[in-house]
Every structure is written in structure tokens, then in C-alpha cells.
PDB file of C-alpha atoms in Angstrom:
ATOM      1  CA  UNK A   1     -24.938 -18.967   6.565  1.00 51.00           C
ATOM      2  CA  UNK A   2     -23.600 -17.047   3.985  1.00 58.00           C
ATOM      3  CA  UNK A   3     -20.140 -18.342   2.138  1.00 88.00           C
ATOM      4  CA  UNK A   4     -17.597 -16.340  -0.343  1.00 94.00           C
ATOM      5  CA  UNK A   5     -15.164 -18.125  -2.712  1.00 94.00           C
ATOM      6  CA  UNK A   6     -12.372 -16.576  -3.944  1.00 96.00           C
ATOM      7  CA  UNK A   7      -9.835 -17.847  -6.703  1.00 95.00           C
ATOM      8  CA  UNK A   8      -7.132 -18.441  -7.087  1.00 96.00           C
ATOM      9  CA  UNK A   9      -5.868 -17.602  -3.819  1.00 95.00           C
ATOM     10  CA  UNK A  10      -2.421 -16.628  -5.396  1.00 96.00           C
ATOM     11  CA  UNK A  11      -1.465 -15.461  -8.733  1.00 96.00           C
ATOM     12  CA  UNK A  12       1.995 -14.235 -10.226  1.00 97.00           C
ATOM     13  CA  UNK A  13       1.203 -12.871 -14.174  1.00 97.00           C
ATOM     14  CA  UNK A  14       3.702 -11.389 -16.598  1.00 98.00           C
ATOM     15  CA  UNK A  15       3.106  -8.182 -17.672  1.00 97.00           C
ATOM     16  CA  UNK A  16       0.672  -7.943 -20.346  1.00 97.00           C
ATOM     17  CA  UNK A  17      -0.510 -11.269 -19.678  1.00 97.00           C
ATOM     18  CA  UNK A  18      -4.823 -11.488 -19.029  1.00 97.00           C
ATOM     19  CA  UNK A  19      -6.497 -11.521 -15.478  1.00 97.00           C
ATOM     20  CA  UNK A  20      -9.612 -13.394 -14.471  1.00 97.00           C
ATOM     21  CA  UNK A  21     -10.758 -13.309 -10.829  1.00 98.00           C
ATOM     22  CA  UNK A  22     -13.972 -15.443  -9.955  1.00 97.00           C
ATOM     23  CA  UNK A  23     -16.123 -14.512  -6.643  1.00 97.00           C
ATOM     24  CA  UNK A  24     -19.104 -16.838  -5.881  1.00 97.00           C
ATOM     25  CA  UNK A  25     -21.320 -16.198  -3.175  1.00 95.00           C
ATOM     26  CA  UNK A  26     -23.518 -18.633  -1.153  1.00 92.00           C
ATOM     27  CA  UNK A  27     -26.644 -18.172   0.972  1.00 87.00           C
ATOM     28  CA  UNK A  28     -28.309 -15.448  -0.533  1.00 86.00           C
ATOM     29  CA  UNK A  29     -30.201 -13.723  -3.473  1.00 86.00           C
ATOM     30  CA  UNK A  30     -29.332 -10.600  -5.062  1.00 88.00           C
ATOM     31  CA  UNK A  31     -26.872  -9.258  -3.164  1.00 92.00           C
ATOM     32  CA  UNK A  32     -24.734  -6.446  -3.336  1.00 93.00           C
ATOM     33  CA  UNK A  33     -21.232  -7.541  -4.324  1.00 95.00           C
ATOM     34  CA  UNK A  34     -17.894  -5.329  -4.411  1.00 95.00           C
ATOM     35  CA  UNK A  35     -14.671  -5.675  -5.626  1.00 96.00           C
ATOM     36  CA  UNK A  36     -11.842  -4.449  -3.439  1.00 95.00           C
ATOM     37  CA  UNK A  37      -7.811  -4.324  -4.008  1.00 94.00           C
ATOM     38  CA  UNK A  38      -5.571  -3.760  -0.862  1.00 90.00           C
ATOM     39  CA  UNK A  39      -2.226  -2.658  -2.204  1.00 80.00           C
ATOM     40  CA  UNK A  40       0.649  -3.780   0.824  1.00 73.00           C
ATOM     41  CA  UNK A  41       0.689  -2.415   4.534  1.00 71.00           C
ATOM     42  CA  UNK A  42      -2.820  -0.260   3.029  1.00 75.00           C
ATOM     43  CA  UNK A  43      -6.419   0.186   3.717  1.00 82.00           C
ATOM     44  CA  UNK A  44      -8.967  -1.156   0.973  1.00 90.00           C
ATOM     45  CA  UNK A  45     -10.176   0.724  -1.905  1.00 90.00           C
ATOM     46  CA  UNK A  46     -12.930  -0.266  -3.695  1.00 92.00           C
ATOM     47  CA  UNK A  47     -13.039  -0.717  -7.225  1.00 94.00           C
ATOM     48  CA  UNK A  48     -16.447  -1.986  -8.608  1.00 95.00           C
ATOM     49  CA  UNK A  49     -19.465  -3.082  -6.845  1.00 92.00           C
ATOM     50  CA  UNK A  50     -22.802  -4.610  -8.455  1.00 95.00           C
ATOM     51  CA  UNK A  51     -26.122  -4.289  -7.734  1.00 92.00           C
ATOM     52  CA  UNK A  52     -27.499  -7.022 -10.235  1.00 94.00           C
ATOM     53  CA  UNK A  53     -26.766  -9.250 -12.708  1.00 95.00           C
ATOM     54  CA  UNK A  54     -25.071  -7.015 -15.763  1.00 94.00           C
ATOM     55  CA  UNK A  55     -24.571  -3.624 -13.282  1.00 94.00           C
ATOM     56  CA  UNK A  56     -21.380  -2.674 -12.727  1.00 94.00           C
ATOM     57  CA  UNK A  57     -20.369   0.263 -10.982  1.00 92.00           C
ATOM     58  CA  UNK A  58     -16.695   1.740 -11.405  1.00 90.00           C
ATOM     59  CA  UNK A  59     -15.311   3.684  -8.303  1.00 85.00           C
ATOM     60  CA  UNK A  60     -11.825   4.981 -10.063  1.00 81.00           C
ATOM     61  CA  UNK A  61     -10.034   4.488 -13.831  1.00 75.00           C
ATOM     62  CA  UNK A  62      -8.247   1.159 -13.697  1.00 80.00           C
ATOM     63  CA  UNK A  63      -6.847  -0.994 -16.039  1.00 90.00           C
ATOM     64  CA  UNK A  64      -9.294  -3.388 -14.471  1.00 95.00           C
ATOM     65  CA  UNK A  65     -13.286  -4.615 -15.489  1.00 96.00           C
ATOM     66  CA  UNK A  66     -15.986  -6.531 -13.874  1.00 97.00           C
ATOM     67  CA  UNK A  67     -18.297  -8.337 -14.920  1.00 97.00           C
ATOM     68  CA  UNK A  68     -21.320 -10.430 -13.279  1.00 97.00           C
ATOM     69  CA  UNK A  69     -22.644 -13.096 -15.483  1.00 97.00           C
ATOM     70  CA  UNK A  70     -25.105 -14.953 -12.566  1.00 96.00           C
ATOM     71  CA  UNK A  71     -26.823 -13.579  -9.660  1.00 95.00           C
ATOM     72  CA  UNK A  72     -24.279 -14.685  -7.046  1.00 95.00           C
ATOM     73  CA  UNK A  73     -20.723 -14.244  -9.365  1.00 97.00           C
ATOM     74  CA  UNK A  74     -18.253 -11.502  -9.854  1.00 98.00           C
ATOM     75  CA  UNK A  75     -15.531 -11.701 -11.892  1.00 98.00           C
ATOM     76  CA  UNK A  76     -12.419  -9.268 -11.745  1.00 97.00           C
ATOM     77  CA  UNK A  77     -10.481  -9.064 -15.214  1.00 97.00           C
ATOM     78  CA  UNK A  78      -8.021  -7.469 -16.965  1.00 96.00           C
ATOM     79  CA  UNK A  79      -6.645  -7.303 -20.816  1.00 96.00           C
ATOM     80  CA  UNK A  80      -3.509  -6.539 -19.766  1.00 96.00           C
ATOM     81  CA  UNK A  81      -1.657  -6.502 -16.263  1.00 96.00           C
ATOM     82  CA  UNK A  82       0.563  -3.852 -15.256  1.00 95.00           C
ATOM     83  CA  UNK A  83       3.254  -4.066 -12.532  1.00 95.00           C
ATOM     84  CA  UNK A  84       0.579  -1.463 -10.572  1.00 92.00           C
ATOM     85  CA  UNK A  85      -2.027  -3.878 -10.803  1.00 94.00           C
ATOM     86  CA  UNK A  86      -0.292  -6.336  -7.787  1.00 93.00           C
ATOM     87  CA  UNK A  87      -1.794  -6.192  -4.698  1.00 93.00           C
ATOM     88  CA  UNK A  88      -4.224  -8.118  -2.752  1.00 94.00           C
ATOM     89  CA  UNK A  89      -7.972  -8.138  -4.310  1.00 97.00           C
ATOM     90  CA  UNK A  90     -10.848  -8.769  -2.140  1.00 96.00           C
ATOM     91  CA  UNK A  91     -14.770 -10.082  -3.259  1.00 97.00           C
ATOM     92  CA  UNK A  92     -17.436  -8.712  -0.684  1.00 95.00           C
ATOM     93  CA  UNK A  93     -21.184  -9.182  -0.121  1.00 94.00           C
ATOM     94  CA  UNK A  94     -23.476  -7.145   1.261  1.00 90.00           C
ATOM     95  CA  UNK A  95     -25.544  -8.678   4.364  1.00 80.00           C
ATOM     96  CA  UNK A  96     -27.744  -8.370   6.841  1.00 73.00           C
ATOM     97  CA  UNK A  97     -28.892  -4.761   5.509  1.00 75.00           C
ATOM     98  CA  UNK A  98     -25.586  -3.106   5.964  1.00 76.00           C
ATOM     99  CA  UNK A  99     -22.871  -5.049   6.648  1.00 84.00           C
ATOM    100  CA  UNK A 100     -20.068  -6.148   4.112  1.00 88.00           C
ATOM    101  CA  UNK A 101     -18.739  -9.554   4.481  1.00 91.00           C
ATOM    102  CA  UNK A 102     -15.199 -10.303   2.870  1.00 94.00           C
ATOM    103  CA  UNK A 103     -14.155 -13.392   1.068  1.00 94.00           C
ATOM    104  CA  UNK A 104     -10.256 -14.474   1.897  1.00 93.00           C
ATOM    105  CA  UNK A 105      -8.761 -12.685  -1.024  1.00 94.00           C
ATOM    106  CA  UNK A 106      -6.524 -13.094  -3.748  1.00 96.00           C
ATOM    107  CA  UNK A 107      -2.962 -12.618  -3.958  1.00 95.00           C
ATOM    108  CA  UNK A 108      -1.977 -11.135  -7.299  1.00 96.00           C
ATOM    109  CA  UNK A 109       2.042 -10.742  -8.081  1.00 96.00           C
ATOM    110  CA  UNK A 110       3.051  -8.698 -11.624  1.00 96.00           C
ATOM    111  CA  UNK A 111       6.461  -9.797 -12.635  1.00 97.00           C
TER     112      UNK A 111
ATOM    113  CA  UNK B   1     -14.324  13.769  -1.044  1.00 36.00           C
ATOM    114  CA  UNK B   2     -14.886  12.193   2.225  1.00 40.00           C
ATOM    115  CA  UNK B   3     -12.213  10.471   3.933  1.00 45.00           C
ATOM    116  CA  UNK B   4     -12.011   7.785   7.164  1.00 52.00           C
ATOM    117  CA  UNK B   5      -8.368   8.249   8.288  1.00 48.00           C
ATOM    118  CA  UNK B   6      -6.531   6.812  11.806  1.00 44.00           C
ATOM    119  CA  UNK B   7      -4.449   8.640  14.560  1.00 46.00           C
ATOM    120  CA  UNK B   8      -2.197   5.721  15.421  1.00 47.00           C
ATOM    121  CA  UNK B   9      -0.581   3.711  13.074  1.00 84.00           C
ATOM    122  CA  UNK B  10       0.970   1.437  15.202  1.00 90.00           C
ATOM    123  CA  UNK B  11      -0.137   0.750  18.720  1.00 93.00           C
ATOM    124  CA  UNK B  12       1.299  -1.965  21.177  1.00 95.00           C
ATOM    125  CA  UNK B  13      -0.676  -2.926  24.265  1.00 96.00           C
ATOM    126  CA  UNK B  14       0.613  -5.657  27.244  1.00 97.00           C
ATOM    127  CA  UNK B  15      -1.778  -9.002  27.573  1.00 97.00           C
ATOM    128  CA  UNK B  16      -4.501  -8.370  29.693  1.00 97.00           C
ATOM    129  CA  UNK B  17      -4.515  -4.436  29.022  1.00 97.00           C
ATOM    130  CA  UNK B  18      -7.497  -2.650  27.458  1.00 97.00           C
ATOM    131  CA  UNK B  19      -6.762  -1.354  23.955  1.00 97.00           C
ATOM    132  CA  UNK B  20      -8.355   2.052  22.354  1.00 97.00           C
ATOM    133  CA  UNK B  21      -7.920   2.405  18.381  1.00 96.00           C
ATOM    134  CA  UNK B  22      -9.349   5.751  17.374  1.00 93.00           C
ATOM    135  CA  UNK B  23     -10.438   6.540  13.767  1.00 92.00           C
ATOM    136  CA  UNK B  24     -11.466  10.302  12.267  1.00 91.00           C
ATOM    137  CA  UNK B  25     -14.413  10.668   9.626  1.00 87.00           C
ATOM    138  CA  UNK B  26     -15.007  13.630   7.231  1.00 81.00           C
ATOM    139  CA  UNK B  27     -18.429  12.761   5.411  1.00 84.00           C
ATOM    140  CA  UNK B  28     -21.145  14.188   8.379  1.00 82.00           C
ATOM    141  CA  UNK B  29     -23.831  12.321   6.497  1.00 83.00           C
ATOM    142  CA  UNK B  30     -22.653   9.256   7.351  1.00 87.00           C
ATOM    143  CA  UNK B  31     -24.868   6.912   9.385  1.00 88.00           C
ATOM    144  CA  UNK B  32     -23.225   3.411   9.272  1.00 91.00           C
ATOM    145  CA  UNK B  33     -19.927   2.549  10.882  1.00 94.00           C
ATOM    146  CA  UNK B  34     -18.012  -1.336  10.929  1.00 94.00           C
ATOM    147  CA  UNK B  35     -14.849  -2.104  12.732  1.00 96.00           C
ATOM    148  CA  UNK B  36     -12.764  -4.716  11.033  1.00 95.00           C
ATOM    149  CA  UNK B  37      -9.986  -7.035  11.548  1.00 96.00           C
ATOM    150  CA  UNK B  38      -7.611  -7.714   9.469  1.00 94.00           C
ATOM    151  CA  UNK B  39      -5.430 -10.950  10.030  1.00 92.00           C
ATOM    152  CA  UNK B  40      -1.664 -11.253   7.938  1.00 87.00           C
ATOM    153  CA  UNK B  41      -2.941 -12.856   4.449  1.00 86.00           C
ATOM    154  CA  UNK B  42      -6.812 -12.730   4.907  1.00 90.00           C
ATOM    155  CA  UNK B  43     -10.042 -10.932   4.299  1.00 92.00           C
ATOM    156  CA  UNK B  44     -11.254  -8.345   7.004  1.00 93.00           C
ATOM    157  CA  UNK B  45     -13.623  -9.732   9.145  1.00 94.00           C
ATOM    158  CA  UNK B  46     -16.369  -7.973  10.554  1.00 93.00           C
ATOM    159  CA  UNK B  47     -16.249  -6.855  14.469  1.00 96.00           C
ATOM    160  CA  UNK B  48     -18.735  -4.671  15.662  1.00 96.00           C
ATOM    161  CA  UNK B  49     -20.816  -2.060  13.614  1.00 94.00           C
ATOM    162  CA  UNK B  50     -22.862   1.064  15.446  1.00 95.00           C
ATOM    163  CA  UNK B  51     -25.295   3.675  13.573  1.00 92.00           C
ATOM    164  CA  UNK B  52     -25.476   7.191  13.556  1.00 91.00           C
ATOM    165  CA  UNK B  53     -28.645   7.539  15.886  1.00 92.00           C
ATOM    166  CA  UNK B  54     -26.336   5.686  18.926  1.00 95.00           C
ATOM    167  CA  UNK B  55     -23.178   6.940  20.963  1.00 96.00           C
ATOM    168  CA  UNK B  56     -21.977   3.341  22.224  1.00 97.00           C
ATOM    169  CA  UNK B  57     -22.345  -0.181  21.317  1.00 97.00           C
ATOM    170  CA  UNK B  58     -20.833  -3.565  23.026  1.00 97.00           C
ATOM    171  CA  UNK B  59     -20.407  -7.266  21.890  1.00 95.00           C
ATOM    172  CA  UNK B  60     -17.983 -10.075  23.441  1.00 93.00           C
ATOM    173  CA  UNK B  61     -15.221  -7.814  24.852  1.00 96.00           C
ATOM    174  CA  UNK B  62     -15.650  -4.861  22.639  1.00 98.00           C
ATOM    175  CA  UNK B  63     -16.959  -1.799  22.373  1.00 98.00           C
ATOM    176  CA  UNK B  64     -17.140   1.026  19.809  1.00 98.00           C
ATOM    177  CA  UNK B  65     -17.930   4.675  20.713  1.00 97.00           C
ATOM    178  CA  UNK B  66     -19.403   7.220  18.639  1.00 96.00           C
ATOM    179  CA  UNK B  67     -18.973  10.923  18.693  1.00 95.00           C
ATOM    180  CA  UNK B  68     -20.729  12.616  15.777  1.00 91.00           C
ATOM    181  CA  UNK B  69     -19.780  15.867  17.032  1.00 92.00           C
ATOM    182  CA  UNK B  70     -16.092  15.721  16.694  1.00 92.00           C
ATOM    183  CA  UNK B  71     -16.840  13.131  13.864  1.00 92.00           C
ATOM    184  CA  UNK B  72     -14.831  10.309  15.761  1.00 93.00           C
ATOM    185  CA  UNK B  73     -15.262   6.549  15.989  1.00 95.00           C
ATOM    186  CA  UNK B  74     -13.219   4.239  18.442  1.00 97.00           C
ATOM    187  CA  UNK B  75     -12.848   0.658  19.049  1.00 97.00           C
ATOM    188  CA  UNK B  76     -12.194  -0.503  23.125  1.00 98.00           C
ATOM    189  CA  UNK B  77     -11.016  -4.099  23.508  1.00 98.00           C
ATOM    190  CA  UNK B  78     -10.981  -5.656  26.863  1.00 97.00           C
ATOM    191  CA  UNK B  79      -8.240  -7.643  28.477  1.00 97.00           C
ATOM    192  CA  UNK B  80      -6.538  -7.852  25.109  1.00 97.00           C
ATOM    193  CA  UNK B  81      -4.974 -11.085  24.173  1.00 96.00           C
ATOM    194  CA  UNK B  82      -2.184 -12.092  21.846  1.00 96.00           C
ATOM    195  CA  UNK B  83      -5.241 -13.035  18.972  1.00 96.00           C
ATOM    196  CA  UNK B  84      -6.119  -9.846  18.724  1.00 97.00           C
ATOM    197  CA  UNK B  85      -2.728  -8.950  17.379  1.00 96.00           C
ATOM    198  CA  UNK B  86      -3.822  -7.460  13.548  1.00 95.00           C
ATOM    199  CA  UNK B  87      -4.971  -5.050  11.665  1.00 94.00           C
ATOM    200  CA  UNK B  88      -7.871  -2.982  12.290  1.00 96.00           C
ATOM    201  CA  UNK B  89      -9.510  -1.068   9.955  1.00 94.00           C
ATOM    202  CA  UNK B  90     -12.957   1.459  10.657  1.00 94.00           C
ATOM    203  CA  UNK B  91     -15.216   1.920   7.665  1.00 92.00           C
ATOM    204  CA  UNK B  92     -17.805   4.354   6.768  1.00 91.00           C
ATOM    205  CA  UNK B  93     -21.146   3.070   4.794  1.00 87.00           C
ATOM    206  CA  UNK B  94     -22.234   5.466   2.105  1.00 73.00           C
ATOM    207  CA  UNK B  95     -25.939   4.727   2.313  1.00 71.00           C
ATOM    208  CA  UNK B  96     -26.272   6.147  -1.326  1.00 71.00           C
ATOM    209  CA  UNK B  97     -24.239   3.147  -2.797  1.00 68.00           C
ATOM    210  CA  UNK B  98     -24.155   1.094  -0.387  1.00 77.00           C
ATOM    211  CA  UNK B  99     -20.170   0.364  -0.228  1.00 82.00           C
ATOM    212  CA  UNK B 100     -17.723   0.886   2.705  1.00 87.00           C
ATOM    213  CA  UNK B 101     -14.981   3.886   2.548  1.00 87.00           C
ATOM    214  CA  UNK B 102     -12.229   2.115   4.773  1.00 88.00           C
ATOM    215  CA  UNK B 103      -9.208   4.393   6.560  1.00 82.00           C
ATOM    216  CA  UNK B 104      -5.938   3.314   6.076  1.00 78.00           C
ATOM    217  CA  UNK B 105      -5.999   0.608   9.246  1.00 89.00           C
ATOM    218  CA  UNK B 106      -3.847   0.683  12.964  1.00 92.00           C
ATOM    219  CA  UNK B 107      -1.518  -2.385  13.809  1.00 93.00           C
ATOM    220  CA  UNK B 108      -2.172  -4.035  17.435  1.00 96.00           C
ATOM    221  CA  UNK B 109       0.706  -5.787  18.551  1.00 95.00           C
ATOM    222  CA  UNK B 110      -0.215  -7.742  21.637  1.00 96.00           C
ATOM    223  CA  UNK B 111       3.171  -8.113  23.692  1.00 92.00           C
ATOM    224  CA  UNK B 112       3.117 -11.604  26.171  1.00 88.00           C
TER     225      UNK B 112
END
């Protein structure tokens, strides 16, 4: 079976201060992994996804990066949080052909 | 660019009722579809998914329809039950980059 870690689970950052996200995946090889951000009472929109270790692919200008370092991690960052960048972020994998697994998410506050 | 948008918002169904959640699609060239749920505070987990070469699919008391010529998805639950209270969001798979296009989700509220 396939697993997704997500951390922290909840985060509350000054503005200005640095972000770092970490996604791991379990139970599979190469995959396909995405970032997602789900601001409150919204659908998802995706942010990044990777095909491979070093490609990263970004879906809209952010204040956000990605990186993957390994195989099976993602890592969500930022420089510099704004008070725009709160919301709940979400790793995914890509499965079974086509289906996108979610991990549990992180909760990310911008005071 | 393409879209994946809902009708309802909000829909509330009695225990033990069936419960229809309807979703609209814009990209035509679409030929993946995933229904999630959404639970308060958690990642969306995968229901049921259907392709573009089939009309209807079923698992354990649910069922998603597909009509590609009015470009509409739906999601049928059977005797609903208070669990099923969430969000549910339909997704479209762009086969080019393989990543999901989600609409903006419809609340079930499962009354006792």
C-alpha cells in the first residue's frame, strides 16, 4: 500500500518569516507528485507537480517553490510568507495510472 | 481555460435517502473523471473514478454517471448515512500533465 506524510500538520508563521513543507511518499517508484493549496470553504488548486527528481512544474505565479531532492520527496517552500499564503496545502501522488491520492494536509496560518 | 464547476453548493438529504451531486465540465477532451470526499480538516479521499469511453460506473453504494454530451458528471449515493456528511469535490484529469482540475466542491449534510 501506498502511504503520504505530510508535515507539520499545523503551522502559524509571521509574515516574512521562511516556509518549508516536507511530503514523503511510500510504496512506490517514480511517481507523479503535486502540490495543492485549498484556501477556506474552496476547491483545490494546484500549484506544482513533479515528474522526477529535479522537475518541477509551476501551474500559477506564487510566492511559493518546490523542490524534490529524492525520488519519493516534495518539499513546498517559501522566502517569505505573505498573509495570502494561509490556507490548507495538500501533497498528492499519482497511482494506479490515473488516480491522485492525497496526503492529510497541512494547516498553514500567516499572522 | 477549462473549468469543473458545481450546481449545488449546499445540499441536505434525510438518512436513508439517495443523494445526487451534479458537477459541469468545460474541457471536451477530457477522458478521466474522480469523485472525492472531503472530510472537515483532511485530505480528499478518493471515491469512485469513470473514463470517457463509459456512461456509468458503481462501487459500494455509489455510482457516478457520465454524460459527455451535455459535458456533465454526477455522483448517486445510496441510502445515505450521517458519514457521508462532507465535502465532495469532482475532478477532471488532464491526460497531458497528468494533474486533476478540481470544481469548487458541494456540502452534504446528512440530517438524522
Amino acid at each position: 500500500s501506498q502511504t503520504i506524510h505530510q508535515w507539520p500538520a499545523t503551522l502559524v508563521q509571521p509574515v516574512g518569516s521562511p516556509l518549508s513543507l516536507e511530503c514523503t511518499v511510500e510504496g512506490t517508484s517514480n511517481p507523479n507528485l503535486y502540490w495543492y493549496r485549498q484556501a477556506a470553504g474552496r476547491g483545490l488548486q494546484l500549484l506544482f507537480y513533479s515528474v522526477g527528481i529535479g522537475q518541477i512544474s509551476s501551474e500559477v505565479p506564487q510566492n511559493l517553490s518546490a523542490s524534490r531532492p529524492q525520488d519519493r520527496q516534495f518539499i513546498l517552500s517559501s522566502k517569505k510568507l505573505l498573509l495570502s499564503d494561509s490556507g490548507f496545502y495538500l501533497c498528492a501522488c499519482l497511482r494506479d495510472g490515473n488516480t491522485i491520492y492525497f496526503g492529510e494536509g497541512s494547516w498553514l496560518t500567516v499572522v | 481555460g477549462e473549468s469543473v464547476g458545481l450546481h449545488l453548493p449546499t445540499l441536505s438529504v434525510q438518512e436513508g435517502d439517495n443523494s445526487i451531486i451534479n458537477c459541469a465540465y468545460s474541457n471536451s477532451a477530457s477522458d478521466y473523471f474522480i469523485w472525492y470526499k472531503q472530510e472537515s480538516g483532511k485530505g480528499p479521499q478518493f471515491i469512485i473514478d469513470i473514463r470517457s469511453n463509459m456512461d456509468k460506473r458503481q462501487g459500494q453504494r455509489v455510482t457516478v454517471l457520465l454524460n459527455k454530451t451535455v459535458k456533465h458528471l454526477s455522483l448517486q449515493i445510496a441510502a445515505t448515512q450521517p458519514g457521508d456528511s462532507a465535502v465532495y469535490f469532482c475532478a477532471e484529469m488532464d491526460t497531458g500533465r497528468r494533474a486533476l482540475t478540481f470544481g469548487s466542491g458541494t456540502r452534504l449534510q446528512v440530517q438524522p
